[in-house]
Coordinates of C-alpha atoms in Angstrom, one line a residue:
X85 CA -4.4 -28.2 31.4
X86 CA -1.4 -29.7 29.6
X87 CA -1.5 -30.9 26.0
X88 CA 1.3 -33.4 26.7
X89 CA 0.6 -37.1 27.6
X90 CA 2.9 -40.1 27.6
X91 CA 1.8 -41.3 24.2
X92 CA 4.5 -41.3 21.4
X93 CA 4.1 -39.1 18.3
X94 CA 5.0 -40.9 15.1
X95 CA 6.5 -39.0 12.2
X96 CA 4.9 -40.5 9.1
X97 CA 7.0 -41.2 6.0
X98 CA 5.5 -39.5 2.9
X99 CA 4.2 -41.7 0.1
X100 CA 2.5 -40.9 -3.2
X101 CA 0.0 -43.8 -2.7
X102 CA -0.7 -43.5 1.0
X103 CA -2.2 -40.8 3.1
X104 CA 0.5 -38.8 5.0
X105 CA -1.4 -39.6 8.2
X106 CA -0.9 -43.4 7.7
X107 CA 1.7 -44.8 10.0
X108 CA 4.2 -47.0 8.3
X109 CA 6.7 -49.4 9.8
X110 CA 9.4 -46.8 9.3
X111 CA 7.6 -44.2 11.4
X112 CA 9.9 -42.7 14.0
X113 CA 8.8 -41.5 17.5
X114 CA 9.5 -37.8 17.9
X115 CA 7.5 -36.1 20.5
X116 CA 4.7 -37.0 23.0
X117 CA 1.2 -36.1 22.0
X118 CA -2.4 -36.0 23.1
X119 CA -5.4 -36.2 20.7
X120 CA -7.6 -33.1 20.8
X121 CA -11.4 -33.3 20.6
X122 CA -11.1 -36.9 19.3
X123 CA -9.4 -35.6 16.2
X124 CA -7.4 -38.3 14.2
X125 CA -4.7 -35.7 13.8
X126 CA -2.1 -35.8 16.5
X127 CA -0.4 -32.7 17.7
X128 CA 1.9 -31.4 20.4
X129 CA 3.1 -28.0 21.6
X130 CA 6.3 -28.6 19.6
X131 CA 4.3 -28.6 16.4
X132 CA 3.8 -24.8 16.7
X133 CA 7.5 -24.3 16.4
X134 CA 8.2 -26.7 13.5
X135 CA 9.3 -25.0 10.2
X136 CA 6.7 -24.9 7.4
X137 CA 8.3 -27.8 5.5
X138 CA 7.9 -30.1 8.5
X139 CA 4.3 -29.1 8.8
X140 CA 3.7 -29.8 5.1
X141 CA 5.3 -33.3 5.6
X142 CA 2.9 -34.0 8.4
X143 CA 0.0 -33.0 6.2
X144 CA -1.3 -30.5 8.7
X145 CA -0.3 -27.0 7.4
X146 CA -3.3 -26.6 5.1
X147 CA -5.8 -28.3 7.4
X148 CA -8.3 -25.7 8.6
X149 CA -9.7 -28.4 11.0
X150 CA -6.5 -28.5 13.1
X151 CA -7.0 -26.4 16.2
X152 CA -5.7 -26.7 19.8
X153 CA -7.0 -25.6 23.1
X154 CA -4.9 -24.2 25.9
X155 CA -6.3 -23.9 29.4
X156 CA -6.1 -20.4 30.7
X157 CA -5.2 -19.8 34.4
X158 CA -8.8 -19.1 35.1
X159 CA -9.8 -22.5 33.8
X160 CA -11.3 -21.2 30.6
X161 CA -10.1 -22.7 27.3
X162 CA -8.8 -20.4 24.6
X163 CA -8.9 -21.6 21.0
X164 CA -6.4 -20.5 18.4
X165 CA -5.5 -21.5 14.9
X166 CA -2.2 -23.3 14.7
X167 CA -1.8 -22.2 11.1
X168 CA -1.2 -18.6 12.2
X169 CA 2.5 -17.9 12.5
X170 CA 3.5 -16.6 15.9
X171 CA 3.8 -12.9 16.1
X172 CA 7.3 -11.5 15.6
X173 CA 9.0 -9.9 18.4
X174 CA 10.5 -6.5 17.4
X175 CA 11.4 -3.1 18.7
X176 CA 9.7 0.0 17.3
X177 CA 13.0 1.8 17.1
X178 CA 14.3 -0.8 14.6
X179 CA 11.3 -0.3 12.1
X180 CA 11.3 3.6 12.1
X181 CA 14.0 4.2 9.5
X182 CA 12.9 1.3 7.1
X183 CA 9.5 2.9 7.1
X184 CA 10.5 6.6 7.2
X185 CA 12.7 6.8 4.1
X186 CA 10.3 5.0 1.7
X187 CA 7.4 7.0 3.2
X188 CA 9.2 10.2 2.1
X189 CA 8.4 9.1 -1.5
X190 CA 4.7 9.3 -0.6
X191 CA 5.2 12.7 1.1
X192 CA 6.8 14.1 -2.0
X193 CA 3.9 12.9 -4.1
X194 CA 1.5 14.7 -1.7
X195 CA 3.7 17.7 -1.6
X196 CA 3.4 18.1 -5.4
X197 CA -0.4 18.2 -5.1
X198 CA -0.3 20.8 -2.4
X199 CA 2.4 23.0 -3.9
X200 CA 0.9 23.0 -7.4
X201 CA -2.3 24.6 -6.1
X202 CA -0.4 27.6 -5.0
X203 CA 2.3 27.5 -7.8
X204 CA -0.3 27.8 -10.6
X205 CA -1.6 31.1 -9.0
X206 CA 1.9 32.5 -8.6
X207 CA 3.0 31.4 -12.1
X208 CA 0.1 33.2 -13.8
X209 CA 0.4 36.5 -11.9
X210 CA 1.9 39.4 -14.0
X211 CA 3.3 40.9 -10.8
X212 CA 4.4 37.7 -8.9
X213 CA 5.5 35.2 -11.6
X214 CA 8.8 36.9 -12.2
X215 CA 8.7 35.8 -15.9
X216 CA 7.7 37.2 -19.2
X217 CA 5.8 34.1 -20.2
X218 CA 3.2 34.1 -17.4
X219 CA 0.3 34.5 -19.8
X220 CA -0.4 30.7 -20.1
X221 CA -3.2 29.3 -22.2
X222 CA -5.7 26.9 -20.7
X223 CA -3.9 24.0 -22.4
X224 CA -0.4 25.1 -21.2
X225 CA -1.7 25.5 -17.7
X226 CA -3.3 22.1 -17.8
X227 CA 0.0 20.6 -18.9
X228 CA 1.8 22.3 -16.0
X229 CA -0.8 21.0 -13.5
X230 CA -1.0 17.4 -14.9
X231 CA 2.6 17.1 -16.1
X232 CA 3.6 15.1 -13.0
X233 CA 0.5 12.9 -13.4
X234 CA 1.5 11.9 -16.9
X235 CA 5.0 11.4 -15.7
X236 CA 3.7 9.1 -13.0
X237 CA 1.8 7.1 -15.7
X238 CA 5.0 6.8 -17.7
X239 CA 6.9 5.8 -14.6
X240 CA 4.4 3.0 -13.9
X241 CA 4.8 1.7 -17.4
X242 CA 8.6 1.8 -17.2
X243 CA 8.9 0.0 -13.9
X244 CA 6.5 -2.8 -14.9
X245 CA 9.1 -5.0 -16.7
X246 CA 12.1 -4.1 -14.6
X247 CA 10.8 -3.9 -11.0
X248 CA 12.0 -7.4 -10.0
X249 CA 15.4 -6.7 -11.5
X250 CA 15.9 -3.4 -9.7
X251 CA 14.5 -4.5 -6.4
X252 CA 12.6 -2.3 -3.9
X253 CA 15.5 -0.4 -2.5
X254 CA 17.0 0.5 -5.9
X255 CA 13.6 1.5 -7.1
X256 CA 13.3 4.1 -4.3
X257 CA 16.8 5.4 -4.9
X258 CA 16.0 5.8 -8.6
X259 CA 12.7 7.6 -7.6
X260 CA 14.7 10.0 -5.3
X261 CA 17.0 10.9 -8.3
X262 CA 14.0 11.7 -10.5
X263 CA 12.5 13.7 -7.6
X264 CA 15.7 15.8 -7.1
X265 CA 16.3 16.6 -10.8
X266 CA 12.6 17.1 -11.5
X267 CA 12.3 19.5 -8.5
X268 CA 15.4 21.5 -9.3
X269 CA 14.7 21.7 -13.1
X270 CA 11.1 22.9 -12.4
X271 CA 12.4 25.5 -9.8
X272 CA 15.0 27.0 -12.2
X273 CA 13.1 26.7 -15.4
X274 CA 13.9 29.6 -17.8
X275 CA 10.9 28.8 -20.0
X276 CA 7.7 26.8 -20.2
X277 CA 9.4 23.9 -22.2
X278 CA 12.0 23.3 -19.4
X279 CA 9.3 23.6 -16.8
X280 CA 7.2 20.9 -18.4
X281 CA 10.3 18.6 -18.7
X282 CA 10.9 19.1 -15.0
X283 CA 7.3 18.3 -14.2
X284 CA 7.5 15.1 -16.3
X285 CA 10.8 14.0 -14.5
X286 CA 9.2 14.7 -11.1
X287 CA 6.2 12.6 -12.2
X288 CA 8.5 9.7 -13.1
X289 CA 9.7 9.9 -9.5
X290 CA 6.1 9.7 -8.3
X291 CA 5.3 6.6 -10.4
X292 CA 8.4 4.7 -9.3
X293 CA 8.1 5.7 -5.7
X294 CA 4.4 4.8 -5.4
X295 CA 5.4 1.4 -6.7
X296 CA 8.5 0.8 -4.6
X297 CA 7.5 2.3 -1.3
X298 CA 4.5 0.0 -0.4
X299 CA 6.5 -3.0 -1.6
X300 CA 9.6 -2.2 0.6
X301 CA 7.5 -1.4 3.7
X302 CA 5.3 -4.5 3.3
X303 CA 8.2 -6.8 2.7
X304 CA 10.4 -5.6 5.5
X305 CA 8.1 -4.8 8.4
X306 CA 6.6 -7.3 11.0
X307 CA 3.2 -8.6 9.8
X308 CA 1.3 -7.5 12.9
X309 CA 2.1 -3.8 12.2
X310 CA 2.1 -3.9 8.4
X311 CA -1.3 -2.3 8.2
X312 CA -0.3 0.5 10.5
X313 CA 2.9 1.3 8.7
X314 CA 1.4 1.2 5.2
X315 CA -1.5 3.4 6.4
X316 CA 1.1 5.7 7.9
X317 CA 2.5 6.1 4.4
X318 CA -0.9 7.4 3.3
X319 CA -0.6 9.8 6.3
X320 CA 2.7 11.0 4.9
X321 CA 1.0 11.7 1.5
X322 CA -1.5 13.9 3.4
X323 CA 1.3 15.5 5.3
X324 CA 3.0 16.3 2.0
X325 CA -0.3 17.9 0.7
X326 CA -0.5 19.9 3.9
X327 CA 3.2 20.9 3.7
X328 CA 2.6 22.0 0.1
X329 CA -0.3 24.1 1.1
X330 CA 1.7 25.8 3.9
X331 CA 4.7 26.5 1.6
X332 CA 2.3 27.9 -1.0
X333 CA 0.5 30.1 1.5
X334 CA 3.9 31.4 2.8
X335 CA 5.4 32.1 -0.6
X336 CA 2.2 33.2 -2.4
X337 CA 3.1 36.9 -2.3
X338 CA 6.8 36.5 -3.2
X339 CA 8.0 37.3 -6.7
X340 CA 8.8 34.0 -8.3
X341 CA 7.3 32.2 -5.3
X342 CA 6.3 29.2 -7.5
X343 CA 10.0 28.4 -7.9
X344 CA 10.4 28.1 -4.1
X345 CA 7.2 26.0 -3.9
X346 CA 8.5 23.5 -6.3
X347 CA 12.2 23.7 -5.2
X348 CA 11.5 22.7 -1.6
X349 CA 11.0 19.1 -2.8
X350 CA 14.6 18.7 -3.8
X351 CA 16.3 18.6 -0.4
X352 CA 13.6 16.3 0.9
X353 CA 14.2 13.9 -2.0
X354 CA 17.9 14.0 -1.3
X355 CA 17.3 12.9 2.3
X356 CA 15.1 10.1 0.9
X357 CA 17.9 8.9 -1.5
X358 CA 20.6 9.0 1.1
X359 CA 18.4 7.2 3.6
X360 CA 17.6 4.4 1.2
X361 CA 21.3 4.0 0.5
X362 CA 21.8 3.3 4.2
X363 CA 19.1 0.6 4.3
X364 CA 19.5 -3.0 3.3
X365 CA 17.5 -4.6 0.4
X366 CA 14.3 -6.4 1.1
X367 CA 15.0 -9.9 2.4
X368 CA 12.0 -11.4 0.6
X369 CA 13.2 -9.8 -2.7
X370 CA 16.7 -11.4 -2.1
X371 CA 15.1 -14.8 -1.6
X372 CA 12.9 -14.4 -4.6
X373 CA 15.9 -13.7 -6.8
X374 CA 17.5 -16.9 -5.4
X375 CA 14.4 -19.0 -6.2
X376 CA 14.3 -17.4 -9.6
X377 CA 17.8 -18.8 -10.2
X378 CA 19.5 -15.3 -10.4
X379 CA 22.4 -16.4 -8.2
X380 CA 23.6 -18.8 -5.6
X381 CA 20.9 -19.8 -3.1
X382 CA 23.4 -19.8 -0.2
X383 CA 24.8 -16.4 -1.1
X384 CA 21.3 -14.8 -1.3
X385 CA 20.3 -16.6 1.9
X386 CA 23.2 -15.1 3.8
X387 CA 22.5 -11.7 2.4
X388 CA 18.8 -12.0 3.4
X389 CA 19.8 -13.1 7.0
X390 CA 22.1 -10.0 7.3
X391 CA 19.4 -7.7 5.9
X392 CA 16.8 -9.1 8.3
X393 CA 19.1 -8.7 11.3
X394 CA 19.8 -5.1 10.3
X395 CA 16.1 -4.4 9.8
X396 CA 15.2 -5.8 13.2
X397 CA 18.3 -4.6 15.1
X398 CA 19.3 -8.1 16.0
X399 CA 22.9 -9.2 16.6
X400 CA 24.9 -11.1 14.0
X401 CA 24.4 -14.8 14.4
X402 CA 20.9 -14.5 15.7
X403 CA 19.1 -17.8 15.2
X404 CA 15.6 -16.3 15.0
X405 CA 16.5 -14.5 11.8
X406 CA 18.1 -17.6 10.3
X407 CA 14.9 -19.6 11.0
X408 CA 12.7 -17.0 9.5
X409 CA 14.7 -16.9 6.3
X410 CA 14.7 -20.7 6.2
X411 CA 10.9 -20.8 6.6
X412 CA 10.5 -18.2 3.8
X413 CA 12.7 -20.2 1.5
X414 CA 10.6 -23.3 2.1
X415 CA 7.4 -21.3 1.4
X416 CA 8.8 -19.9 -1.8
X417 CA 10.1 -23.3 -3.0
X418 CA 6.8 -25.0 -2.2
X419 CA 4.9 -22.2 -4.0
X420 CA 6.9 -22.2 -7.1
X421 CA 7.6 -26.0 -7.5
X422 CA 7.1 -27.1 -11.1
X423 CA 6.6 -23.5 -12.3
X424 CA 8.8 -21.2 -14.3
X425 CA 11.4 -19.6 -12.0
X426 CA 10.2 -16.1 -12.8
X427 CA 6.6 -14.8 -13.4
X428 CA 5.9 -14.2 -17.1
X429 CA 4.5 -11.0 -18.5
X430 CA 1.0 -12.5 -18.7
X431 CA 1.0 -14.5 -15.5
X432 CA -0.4 -11.6 -13.5
X433 CA -3.6 -12.1 -15.6
X434 CA -4.0 -15.8 -14.5
X435 CA -4.9 -17.8 -11.4
X436 CA -4.2 -16.2 -7.9
X437 CA -2.4 -13.2 -9.5
X438 CA -5.6 -12.4 -11.5
X439 CA -7.7 -12.6 -8.3
X440 CA -5.2 -10.2 -6.6
X441 CA -5.3 -7.9 -9.6
X442 CA -9.1 -7.8 -9.4
X443 CA -9.0 -6.9 -5.7
X444 CA -6.1 -4.4 -5.8
X445 CA -6.9 -2.9 -9.2
X446 CA -10.6 -2.6 -8.3
X447 CA -9.9 -0.7 -5.1
X448 CA -7.5 1.8 -6.7
X449 CA -10.0 2.3 -9.6
X450 CA -12.9 3.0 -7.3
X451 CA -10.7 5.2 -5.2
X452 CA -10.6 7.6 -8.2
X453 CA -13.9 7.2 -10.0
X454 CA -16.0 7.8 -6.9
X455 CA -15.2 11.5 -7.6
X456 CA -12.4 12.4 -5.2
X457 CA -10.8 15.0 -7.5
X458 CA -14.2 16.5 -8.3
X459 CA -15.4 16.8 -4.7
X460 CA -12.2 18.5 -3.6
X461 CA -12.6 20.8 -6.7
X462 CA -15.9 22.0 -5.2
X463 CA -14.5 22.4 -1.7
X464 CA -13.8 26.1 -1.9
X465 CA -17.2 27.1 -3.3
X466 CA -19.0 24.8 -0.8
X467 CA -17.2 26.5 2.2
X468 CA -17.9 29.9 0.7
X469 CA -21.6 29.3 0.6
X470 CA -21.5 28.3 4.3
X471 CA -20.1 31.7 5.1
X472 CA -16.5 30.7 6.0
X473 CA -14.5 33.9 5.6
X474 CA -11.3 31.9 5.1
X475 CA -12.8 30.5 1.9
X476 CA -12.0 33.8 0.2
X477 CA -8.3 32.7 0.3
X478 CA -7.9 29.4 -1.6
X479 CA -4.7 28.6 0.0
X480 CA -6.1 28.9 3.5
X481 CA -9.1 26.8 2.6
X482 CA -6.8 24.1 1.4
X483 CA -5.0 24.1 4.7
X484 CA -8.3 23.6 6.5
X485 CA -9.2 20.6 4.3
X486 CA -5.6 19.3 4.6
X487 CA -5.7 19.3 8.4
X488 CA -9.0 17.5 8.5
X489 CA -7.7 14.9 6.0
X490 CA -4.7 14.4 8.3
X491 CA -6.8 13.9 11.4
X492 CA -9.0 11.3 9.7
X493 CA -6.0 9.4 8.2
X494 CA -4.6 9.3 11.8
X495 CA -7.7 7.5 12.9
X496 CA -7.3 4.9 10.1
X497 CA -3.7 4.4 11.1
X498 CA -4.6 3.7 14.7
X499 CA -7.4 1.3 13.9
X500 CA -6.4 -0.6 10.7
X501 CA -4.5 -3.4 12.6
X502 CA -7.2 -3.4 15.3
X503 CA -10.5 -3.4 13.4
X504 CA -9.1 -4.8 10.2
X505 CA -9.3 -3.7 6.5
X506 CA -12.9 -4.8 5.6
X507 CA -14.7 -2.9 8.4
X508 CA -12.9 0.3 7.6
X509 CA -13.6 -0.1 3.9
X510 CA -17.3 -1.0 4.4
X511 CA -17.9 1.9 6.9
X512 CA -16.0 4.4 4.9
X513 CA -17.4 3.6 1.5
X514 CA -21.0 3.7 2.9
X515 CA -20.2 7.2 4.2
X516 CA -18.8 8.3 0.8
X517 CA -22.0 7.2 -0.9
X518 CA -24.2 9.1 1.6
X519 CA -22.1 12.2 1.3
X520 CA -22.3 12.3 -2.5
X521 CA -26.1 11.9 -2.3
X522 CA -26.2 14.8 0.2
X523 CA -24.1 17.0 -2.1
X524 CA -26.4 16.2 -5.0
X525 CA -29.4 17.1 -2.8
X526 CA -27.7 20.4 -1.8
X527 CA -27.2 21.5 -5.4
X528 CA -30.7 20.2 -6.4
X529 CA -33.1 21.5 -3.7
X530 CA -31.2 22.2 -0.4
X531 CA -29.4 25.3 -1.5
X532 CA -30.8 27.2 1.4
X533 CA -29.2 24.9 3.9
X534 CA -25.4 25.4 3.5
X535 CA -24.6 23.4 6.6
X536 CA -25.7 20.3 4.6
X537 CA -23.1 20.9 2.0
X538 CA -20.4 21.5 4.6
X539 CA -21.4 18.4 6.5
X540 CA -21.4 16.4 3.3
X541 CA -18.0 17.7 2.3
X542 CA -16.4 16.8 5.6
X543 CA -18.2 13.4 5.7
X544 CA -16.7 12.7 2.2
X545 CA -13.2 13.7 3.1
X546 CA -13.3 11.9 6.4
X547 CA -14.8 8.6 5.1
X548 CA -12.3 8.6 2.1
X549 CA -9.4 9.0 4.5
X550 CA -10.4 6.0 6.6
X551 CA -11.2 3.8 3.7
X552 CA -10.1 4.2 0.1
X553 CA -7.2 6.6 0.9
X554 CA -5.0 4.3 3.1
X555 CA -6.7 0.9 2.7
X556 CA -6.5 0.7 -1.1
X557 CA -2.7 1.0 -1.1
X558 CA -2.4 -1.3 1.9
X559 CA -4.3 -4.0 0.1
X560 CA -2.4 -3.5 -3.1
X561 CA 0.9 -3.9 -1.3
X562 CA 0.0 -7.2 0.5
X563 CA -2.5 -9.0 -1.8
X564 CA -0.3 -9.9 -4.8
X565 CA 1.8 -13.2 -4.7
X566 CA 5.5 -12.6 -4.3
X567 CA 6.1 -14.1 -7.6
X568 CA 4.1 -11.4 -9.5
X569 CA 4.1 -8.7 -6.8
X570 CA 6.3 -6.2 -8.7
X571 CA 4.3 -6.5 -12.0
X572 CA 0.9 -6.6 -10.1
X573 CA 1.6 -3.4 -8.2
X574 CA 2.8 -1.7 -11.4
X575 CA -0.5 -2.4 -13.0
X576 CA -2.4 -1.2 -9.9
X577 CA -0.4 2.1 -9.8
X578 CA -1.0 2.5 -13.6
X579 CA -4.7 1.9 -13.0
X580 CA -4.7 4.5 -10.2
X581 CA -3.0 7.3 -12.1
X582 CA -4.8 6.4 -15.4
X583 CA -8.3 6.6 -13.8
X584 CA -7.2 9.8 -12.0
X585 CA -6.3 11.4 -15.4
X586 CA -9.6 10.3 -16.9
X587 CA -11.7 11.6 -14.1
X588 CA -9.8 14.9 -14.1
X589 CA -10.1 15.3 -17.9
X590 CA -13.8 14.3 -17.9
X591 CA -14.9 16.4 -15.0
X592 CA -15.6 19.7 -16.9
X593 CA -17.5 18.1 -19.8
X594 CA -19.6 16.0 -17.5
X595 CA -20.4 19.0 -15.3
X596 CA -21.6 20.9 -18.3
X597 CA -23.6 17.9 -19.7
X598 CA -25.2 16.7 -16.4
X599 CA -25.0 19.6 -14.0
X600 CA -23.3 19.5 -10.6
X601 CA -26.3 17.9 -8.9
X602 CA -26.5 15.0 -11.4
X603 CA -22.7 14.6 -11.5
X604 CA -22.5 14.0 -7.8
X605 CA -25.5 11.6 -8.0
X606 CA -23.6 9.6 -10.7
X607 CA -20.6 9.5 -8.4
X608 CA -22.9 8.3 -5.6
X609 CA -24.1 5.4 -7.8
X610 CA -20.5 4.5 -8.5
X611 CA -19.8 4.6 -4.7
X612 CA -22.7 2.1 -4.2
X613 CA -21.1 -0.2 -6.8
X614 CA -17.8 0.1 -5.0
X615 CA -19.6 -0.9 -1.7
X616 CA -20.9 -4.1 -3.3
X617 CA -17.4 -4.8 -4.7
X618 CA -15.9 -4.6 -1.2
X619 CA -18.6 -6.8 0.2
X620 CA -18.2 -9.5 -2.5
X621 CA -14.5 -9.5 -3.4
X622 CA -12.3 -7.9 -0.8
X623 CA -11.0 -10.3 1.9
X624 CA -9.7 -9.6 5.4
X625 CA -5.9 -9.8 5.6
X626 CA -5.4 -8.4 9.1
X627 CA -2.6 -10.2 11.0
X628 CA -1.6 -12.6 8.1
X629 CA 1.9 -12.8 6.8
X630 CA 2.5 -12.2 3.1
X631 CA 3.0 -15.9 2.6
X632 CA -0.2 -16.7 4.5
X633 CA -2.2 -14.3 2.3
X634 CA -0.8 -16.0 -0.8
X635 CA -1.6 -19.5 0.5
X636 CA -4.9 -18.9 2.2
X637 CA -6.6 -15.9 0.6
X638 CA -5.6 -16.3 -3.0
X639 CA -5.8 -20.1 -3.3

């Protein structure tokens, strides 16, 4: 059936003392309408294509009651929410490169994890290290392993106050420079001191890249595939781990093989940097700078239109891109009316930004304190008790775990924009809690049933990779208001690496104090708390634009 009748639609004049739905004598007829379900709110098909500022004037944009019905060809009525922006038309070929080059920042993070597992074995071998300083103390070895982690912590702190100034694109270019110099310095280190400096520089690249990559991807990709692409970034991290394991396995018997393991990262980082140089800035970041008064609104608007056309592969002068930019400007202006032009240092701890910080920070905190580093630490011994001959070789065991992580992350990528964020989190965290209880039971009284341990290990890895692994970073990248997004993600990255460092540091003392069985039971209890956190606090953001998340979810 048609929504259109011969009745005139009146455009009400706004008044501070009258309802925006009251018709005044100055009301002007615009479009024909038909009332729906006896609602006092008129509408027409043309409403769906009005820009957001016109919808705000009509007093309809924030009304959850306003719905329309369209008759399907079969005669059945299909209901949809008119607040939801129409899905953007795009070509996959146009979004590959704007995703690929930022995602290399995640791959290089994962590569460091994988390569370090083999490099530490090579570095300490009298025959294979190729150095006369191979006899490292426990503290020195710990600094080599965790050097990039502390560099990432430092990078998160550095980028907090300057992220909005740098912009997402320049952040990733900066990260690639840190990656290149850190990788090369580590590979050619003549002594331990230079090696540690190289590890710290590489870690700075991790901290900056893990901040800029999800921001750039989230702000430049179409909303209907945002979940898929940011989850794919997690897949790239796992691919990096797997690549590091493979390189470590290949070079493990070479003299000075640790140098090759670390050095392979440099050319990948160079490709990342050159790729980011070829991409445009984030259009949303450009418009944010305009609203913050950092330059001419018209100039930034033109740059944003050009950037969006390049990102979508549209021709110059395309009207769709101009309308999208106009709508985003309206959203930003309406969001920041009567506020300071730029988010203050403390604003991230107030209002909608605080709500976003609780959601995003909570997810990345539980991501680490549910015991991920500890469970993977036990992976080799668990597989050995099950009789896997490959477990005798640590590098080959790591490859097995890496392949399984990759497969499970692929499932999350395929389903995140279909099932949504909450179902994957709820199901995955439930499985994590169950697997930790099973691991505790194995070490307590099921030692004669090694298949229980193997099943629990695989259950943990699989459930982590469909929940906390990709979804945490996805939610972090999309939940913060644009005004404080840079600072908010900096705090989330800092929380992630900080909690990772604490868990890694506390693992050995806790194991000695509690025993393996009670330690896994403790992690299981924390996993149950994280399950309740997801149920109570984490919203569903599937299919919403970043502006819709800010206006609907956070307010």
